[in-house]
Tab-separated table of C-alpha atoms in Angstrom:
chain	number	residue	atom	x	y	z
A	1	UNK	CA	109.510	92.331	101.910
A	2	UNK	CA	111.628	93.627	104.295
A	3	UNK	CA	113.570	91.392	106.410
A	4	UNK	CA	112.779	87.893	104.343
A	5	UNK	CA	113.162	89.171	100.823
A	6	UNK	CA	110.833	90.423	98.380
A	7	UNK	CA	109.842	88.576	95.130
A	8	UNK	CA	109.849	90.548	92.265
A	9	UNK	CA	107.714	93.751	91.583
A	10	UNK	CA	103.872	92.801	90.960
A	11	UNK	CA	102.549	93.175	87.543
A	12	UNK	CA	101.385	97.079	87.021
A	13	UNK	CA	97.125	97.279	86.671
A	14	UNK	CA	94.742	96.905	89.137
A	15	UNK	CA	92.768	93.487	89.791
A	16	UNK	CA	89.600	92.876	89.679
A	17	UNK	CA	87.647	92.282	93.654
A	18	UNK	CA	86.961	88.279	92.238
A	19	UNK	CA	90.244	88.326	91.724
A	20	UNK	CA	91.425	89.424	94.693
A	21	UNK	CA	88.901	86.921	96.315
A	22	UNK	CA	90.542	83.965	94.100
A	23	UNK	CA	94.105	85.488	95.519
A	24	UNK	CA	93.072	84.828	99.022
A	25	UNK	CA	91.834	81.979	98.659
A	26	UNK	CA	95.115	80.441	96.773
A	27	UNK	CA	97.070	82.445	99.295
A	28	UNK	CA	95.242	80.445	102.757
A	29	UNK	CA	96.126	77.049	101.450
A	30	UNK	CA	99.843	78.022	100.243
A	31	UNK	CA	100.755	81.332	102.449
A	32	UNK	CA	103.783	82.941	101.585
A	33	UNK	CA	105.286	86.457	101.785
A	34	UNK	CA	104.538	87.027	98.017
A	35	UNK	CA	104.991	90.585	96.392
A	36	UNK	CA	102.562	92.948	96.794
A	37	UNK	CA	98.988	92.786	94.693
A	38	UNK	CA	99.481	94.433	91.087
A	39	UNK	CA	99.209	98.678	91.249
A	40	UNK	CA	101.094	98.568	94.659
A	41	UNK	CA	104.617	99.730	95.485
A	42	UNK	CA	107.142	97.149	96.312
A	43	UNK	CA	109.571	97.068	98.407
A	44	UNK	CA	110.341	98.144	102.365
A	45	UNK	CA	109.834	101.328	101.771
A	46	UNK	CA	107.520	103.157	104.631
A	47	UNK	CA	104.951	104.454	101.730
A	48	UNK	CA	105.046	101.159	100.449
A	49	UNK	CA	104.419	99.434	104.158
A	50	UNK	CA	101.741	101.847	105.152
A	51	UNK	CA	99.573	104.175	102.830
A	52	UNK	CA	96.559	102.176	102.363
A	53	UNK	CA	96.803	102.380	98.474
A	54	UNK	CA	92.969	100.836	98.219
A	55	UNK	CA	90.099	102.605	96.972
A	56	UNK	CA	87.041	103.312	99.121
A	57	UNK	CA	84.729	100.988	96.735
A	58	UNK	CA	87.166	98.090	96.692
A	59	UNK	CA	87.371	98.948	100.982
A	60	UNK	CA	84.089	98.224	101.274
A	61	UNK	CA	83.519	95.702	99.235
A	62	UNK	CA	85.616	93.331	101.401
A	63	UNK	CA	84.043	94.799	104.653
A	64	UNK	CA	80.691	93.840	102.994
A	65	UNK	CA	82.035	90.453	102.015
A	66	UNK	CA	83.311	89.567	105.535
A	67	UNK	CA	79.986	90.979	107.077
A	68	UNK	CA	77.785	88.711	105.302
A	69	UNK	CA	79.650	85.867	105.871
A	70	UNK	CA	79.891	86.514	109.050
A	71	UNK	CA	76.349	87.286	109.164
A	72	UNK	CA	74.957	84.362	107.697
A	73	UNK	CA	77.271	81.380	107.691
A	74	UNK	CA	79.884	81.700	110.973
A	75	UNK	CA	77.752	84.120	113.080
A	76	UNK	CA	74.893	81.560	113.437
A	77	UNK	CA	76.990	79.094	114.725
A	78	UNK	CA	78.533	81.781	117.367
A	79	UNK	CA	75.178	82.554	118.265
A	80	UNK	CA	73.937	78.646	118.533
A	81	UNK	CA	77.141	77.802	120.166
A	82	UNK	CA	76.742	80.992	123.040
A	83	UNK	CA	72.963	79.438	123.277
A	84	UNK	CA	74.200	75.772	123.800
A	85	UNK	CA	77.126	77.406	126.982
A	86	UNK	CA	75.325	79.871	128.033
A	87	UNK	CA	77.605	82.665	127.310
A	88	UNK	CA	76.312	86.157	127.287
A	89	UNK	CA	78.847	89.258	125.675
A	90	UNK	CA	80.474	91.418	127.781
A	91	UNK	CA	79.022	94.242	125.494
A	92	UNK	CA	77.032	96.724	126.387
A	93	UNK	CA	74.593	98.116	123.728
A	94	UNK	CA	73.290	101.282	125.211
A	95	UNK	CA	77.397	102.053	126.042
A	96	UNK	CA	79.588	101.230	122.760
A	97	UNK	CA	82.892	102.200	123.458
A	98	UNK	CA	83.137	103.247	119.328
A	99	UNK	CA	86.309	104.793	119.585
A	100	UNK	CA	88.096	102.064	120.945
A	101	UNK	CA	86.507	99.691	118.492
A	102	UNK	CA	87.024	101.685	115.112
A	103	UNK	CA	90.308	103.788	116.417
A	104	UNK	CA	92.281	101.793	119.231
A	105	UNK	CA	91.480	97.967	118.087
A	106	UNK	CA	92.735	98.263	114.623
A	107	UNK	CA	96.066	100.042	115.590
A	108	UNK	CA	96.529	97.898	118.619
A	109	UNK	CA	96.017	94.609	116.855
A	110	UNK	CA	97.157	94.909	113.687
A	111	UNK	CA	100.346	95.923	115.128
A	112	UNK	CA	100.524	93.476	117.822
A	113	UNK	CA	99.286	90.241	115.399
A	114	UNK	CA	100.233	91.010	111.958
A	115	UNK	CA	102.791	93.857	111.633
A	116	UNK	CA	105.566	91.603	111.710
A	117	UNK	CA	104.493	89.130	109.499
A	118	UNK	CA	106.472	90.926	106.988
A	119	UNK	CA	108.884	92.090	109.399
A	120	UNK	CA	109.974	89.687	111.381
A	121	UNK	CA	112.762	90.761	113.349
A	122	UNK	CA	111.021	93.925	114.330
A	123	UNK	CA	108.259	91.526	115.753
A	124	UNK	CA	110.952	89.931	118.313
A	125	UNK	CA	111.171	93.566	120.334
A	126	UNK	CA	107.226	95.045	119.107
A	127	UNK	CA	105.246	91.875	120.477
A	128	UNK	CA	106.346	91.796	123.849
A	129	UNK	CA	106.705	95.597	123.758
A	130	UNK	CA	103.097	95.885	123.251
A	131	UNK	CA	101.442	93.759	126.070
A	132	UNK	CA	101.114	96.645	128.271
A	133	UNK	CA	99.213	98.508	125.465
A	134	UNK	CA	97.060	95.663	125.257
A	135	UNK	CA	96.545	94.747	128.476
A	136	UNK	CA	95.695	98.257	130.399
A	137	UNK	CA	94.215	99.532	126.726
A	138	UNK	CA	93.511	102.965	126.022
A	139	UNK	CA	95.149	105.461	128.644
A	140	UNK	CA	96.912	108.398	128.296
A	141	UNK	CA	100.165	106.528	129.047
A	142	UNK	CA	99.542	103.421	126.994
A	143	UNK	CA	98.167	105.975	123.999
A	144	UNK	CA	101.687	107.370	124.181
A	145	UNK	CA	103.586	104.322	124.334
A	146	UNK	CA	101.774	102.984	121.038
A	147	UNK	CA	102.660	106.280	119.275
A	148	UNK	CA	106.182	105.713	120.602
A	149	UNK	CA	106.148	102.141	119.204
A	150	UNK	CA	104.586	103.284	116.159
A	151	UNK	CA	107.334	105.851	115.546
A	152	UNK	CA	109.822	103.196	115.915
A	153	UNK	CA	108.544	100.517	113.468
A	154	UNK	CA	108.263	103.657	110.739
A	155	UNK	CA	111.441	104.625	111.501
A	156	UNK	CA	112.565	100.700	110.809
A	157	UNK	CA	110.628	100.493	107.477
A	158	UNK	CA	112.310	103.549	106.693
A	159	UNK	CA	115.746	101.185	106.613
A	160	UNK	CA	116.468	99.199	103.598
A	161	UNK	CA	117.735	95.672	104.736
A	162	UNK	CA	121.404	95.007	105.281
A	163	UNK	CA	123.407	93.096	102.416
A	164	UNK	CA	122.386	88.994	103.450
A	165	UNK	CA	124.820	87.290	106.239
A	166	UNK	CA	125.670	84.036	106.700
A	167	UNK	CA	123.149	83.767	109.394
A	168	UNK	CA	120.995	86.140	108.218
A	169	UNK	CA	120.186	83.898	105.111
A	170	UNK	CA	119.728	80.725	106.914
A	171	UNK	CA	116.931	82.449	109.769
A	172	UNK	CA	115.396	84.096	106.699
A	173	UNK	CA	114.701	80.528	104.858
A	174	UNK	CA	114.206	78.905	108.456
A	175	UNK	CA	111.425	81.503	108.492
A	176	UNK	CA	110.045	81.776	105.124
A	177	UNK	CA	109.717	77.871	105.345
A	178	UNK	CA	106.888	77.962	107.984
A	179	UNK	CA	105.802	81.366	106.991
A	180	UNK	CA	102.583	78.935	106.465
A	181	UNK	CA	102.229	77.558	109.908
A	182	UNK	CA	102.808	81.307	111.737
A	183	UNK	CA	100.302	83.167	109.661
A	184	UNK	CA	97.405	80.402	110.702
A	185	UNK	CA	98.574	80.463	114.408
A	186	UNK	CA	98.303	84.375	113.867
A	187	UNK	CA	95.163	84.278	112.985
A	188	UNK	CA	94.339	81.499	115.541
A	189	UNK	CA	95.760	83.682	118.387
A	190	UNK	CA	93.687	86.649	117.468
A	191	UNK	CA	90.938	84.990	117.291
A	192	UNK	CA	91.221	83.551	121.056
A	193	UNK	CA	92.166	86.425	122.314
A	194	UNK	CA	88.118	87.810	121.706
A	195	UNK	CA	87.125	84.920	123.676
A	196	UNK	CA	87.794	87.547	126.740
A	197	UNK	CA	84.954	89.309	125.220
A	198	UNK	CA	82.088	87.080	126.337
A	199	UNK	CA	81.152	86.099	130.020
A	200	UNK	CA	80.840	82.072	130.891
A	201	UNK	CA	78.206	79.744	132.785
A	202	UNK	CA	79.963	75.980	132.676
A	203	UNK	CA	80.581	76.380	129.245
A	204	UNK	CA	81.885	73.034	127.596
A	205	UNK	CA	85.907	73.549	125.992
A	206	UNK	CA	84.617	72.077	122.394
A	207	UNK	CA	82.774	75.255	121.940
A	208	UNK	CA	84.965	77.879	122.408
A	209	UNK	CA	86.738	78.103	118.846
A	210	UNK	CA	82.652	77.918	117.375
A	211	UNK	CA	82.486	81.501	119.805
A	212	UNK	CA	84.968	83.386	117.576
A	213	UNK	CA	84.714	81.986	114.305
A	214	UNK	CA	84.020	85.162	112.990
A	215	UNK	CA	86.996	86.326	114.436
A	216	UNK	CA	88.892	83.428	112.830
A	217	UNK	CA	87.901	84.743	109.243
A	218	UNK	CA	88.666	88.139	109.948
A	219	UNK	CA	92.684	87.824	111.219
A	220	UNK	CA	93.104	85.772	108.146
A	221	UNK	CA	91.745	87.997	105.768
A	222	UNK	CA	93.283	91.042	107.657
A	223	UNK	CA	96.363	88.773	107.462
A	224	UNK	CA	96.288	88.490	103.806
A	225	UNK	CA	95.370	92.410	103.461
A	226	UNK	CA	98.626	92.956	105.485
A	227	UNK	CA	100.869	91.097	103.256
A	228	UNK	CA	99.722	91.956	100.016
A	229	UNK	CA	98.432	95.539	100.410
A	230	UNK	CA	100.299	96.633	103.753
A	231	UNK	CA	99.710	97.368	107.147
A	232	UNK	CA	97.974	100.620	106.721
A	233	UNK	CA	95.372	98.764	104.632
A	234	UNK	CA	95.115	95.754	106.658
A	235	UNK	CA	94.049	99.129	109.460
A	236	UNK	CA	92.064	100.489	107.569
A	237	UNK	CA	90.007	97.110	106.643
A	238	UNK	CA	89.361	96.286	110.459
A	239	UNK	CA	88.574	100.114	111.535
A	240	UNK	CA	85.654	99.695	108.434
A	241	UNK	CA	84.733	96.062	109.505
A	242	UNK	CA	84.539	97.106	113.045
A	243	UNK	CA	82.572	100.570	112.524
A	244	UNK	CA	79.557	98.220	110.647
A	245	UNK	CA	78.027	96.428	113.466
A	246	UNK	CA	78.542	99.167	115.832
A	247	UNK	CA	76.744	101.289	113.303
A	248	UNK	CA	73.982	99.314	112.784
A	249	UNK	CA	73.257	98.989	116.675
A	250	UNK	CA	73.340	102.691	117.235
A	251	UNK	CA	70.586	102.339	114.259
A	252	UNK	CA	68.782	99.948	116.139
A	253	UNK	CA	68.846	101.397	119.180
A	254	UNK	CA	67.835	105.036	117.871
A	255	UNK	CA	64.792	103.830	115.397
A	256	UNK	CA	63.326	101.016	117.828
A	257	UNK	CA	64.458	101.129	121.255
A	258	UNK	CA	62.455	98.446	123.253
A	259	UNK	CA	62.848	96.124	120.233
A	260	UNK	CA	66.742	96.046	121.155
A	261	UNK	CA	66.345	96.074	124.787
């Protein structure tokens, strides 16, 4: 990687999607910065950071994955826990905002909560950089200051890293040593965030986290996407994931009407 050190180049051939499943599963109880999943370019180069490199078939087939756990295992318990607090969503079904949920979101977020997991030192400037794009979202002006921000990180991949330091070395293993701990409080953090996303009626603390546990499962496999397939994949997997549901309530709200009202 980057700015904490690569390990050697993956094996060349492509896995298997069980096998990718098996690698993030090994990956959430022991995260680490590994190299890149076999068939995909190591290094810090900007191809290597950002071209996708996944086929539409193996795309979908973790979109599908995350939907149906999401669909039947955590989303039940969102739904039961919203019923228990009586918390509505802030969502409007008859005015989807699609573009910002397949377009702006992924870009926005993935840069914001997982671009510098391989990148760390970039993330010290790009995090606080981007609160304005997340907190006026999209605008003309915040649209141009994400492009701008965008540009820059590119333009940073573009850099090889400098020969190790003294210093250097020691924030790099001070950092790779509770790689572990950031990448759950990542995940944790994006997940909160989408609490903003539903409205509240003396809702009890304890079921908060049950609210976004969908959420939860999504920044860590996004997470995992990021660091072993890149950030342009880890985009790519939440634009998909997010285009499904808003599909499927366009659907319902073309072919029966009063049944979603």
């Amino acid at each position: 990687m980057s700015e904490t050190g690569d390990r050697a180049a993956a094996p060349r051939g492509k896995m298997r999607f069980r096998s990718e499943v098996a690698d993030f599963w090994r990956f959430l109880r022991q995260p680490h910065p590994v190299a890149r999943l076999p068939g995909r370019a190591a290094g810090s180069g900007l191809l290597a950071d950002w071209w996708p490199g996944i086929s539409p078939g193996r795309l979908l087939a973790w979109a599908a994955l995350l939907w149906a756990v999401n669909l039947f295992a955590l989303g039940p318990v969102a739904v039961a826990a919203a019923g228990l607090g009586g918390v509505t969503h802030r969502l409007d079904p008859t005015n989807i905002p699609w573009l910002t949920a397949v377009i702006w979101a992924p870009l926005v977020e993935e840069m914001l909560f997982r671009y510098g997991l391989r990148r760390p030192k970039q993330a010290l400037w790009l995090i606080p950089a981007m609160l304005p794009v997340v907190l006026w979202g999209p605008k003309v002006w915040t649209g141009l200051l994400l492009a701008a921000f965008v540009i820059l990180a590119c333009w940073g991949a573009r850099q090889r890293p400098e020969p190790l330091k003294a210093w250097d070395t020691t924030w790099r293993r001070y950092y790779l040593k509770h790689f572990g701990l950031v990448f759950h409080l990542v995940a944790l953090a994006f997940a909160a965030v989408h609490l903003t996303n539903f409205v509240y009626a003396r809702t009890p603390y304890w079921l908060l986290p049950l609210l976004v546990l969908p959420q939860w499962l999504t920044g860590l496999t996004l997470g995992w996407m990021r660091i072993r397939r890149g950030i342009g994949a880890a985009m790519l997997l939440h634009s998909v994931f997010n285009a499904g549901p808003i599909l499927m309530i366009w659907l319902v709200m073309r072919l029966a009407p009063t049944a979603a009202s």
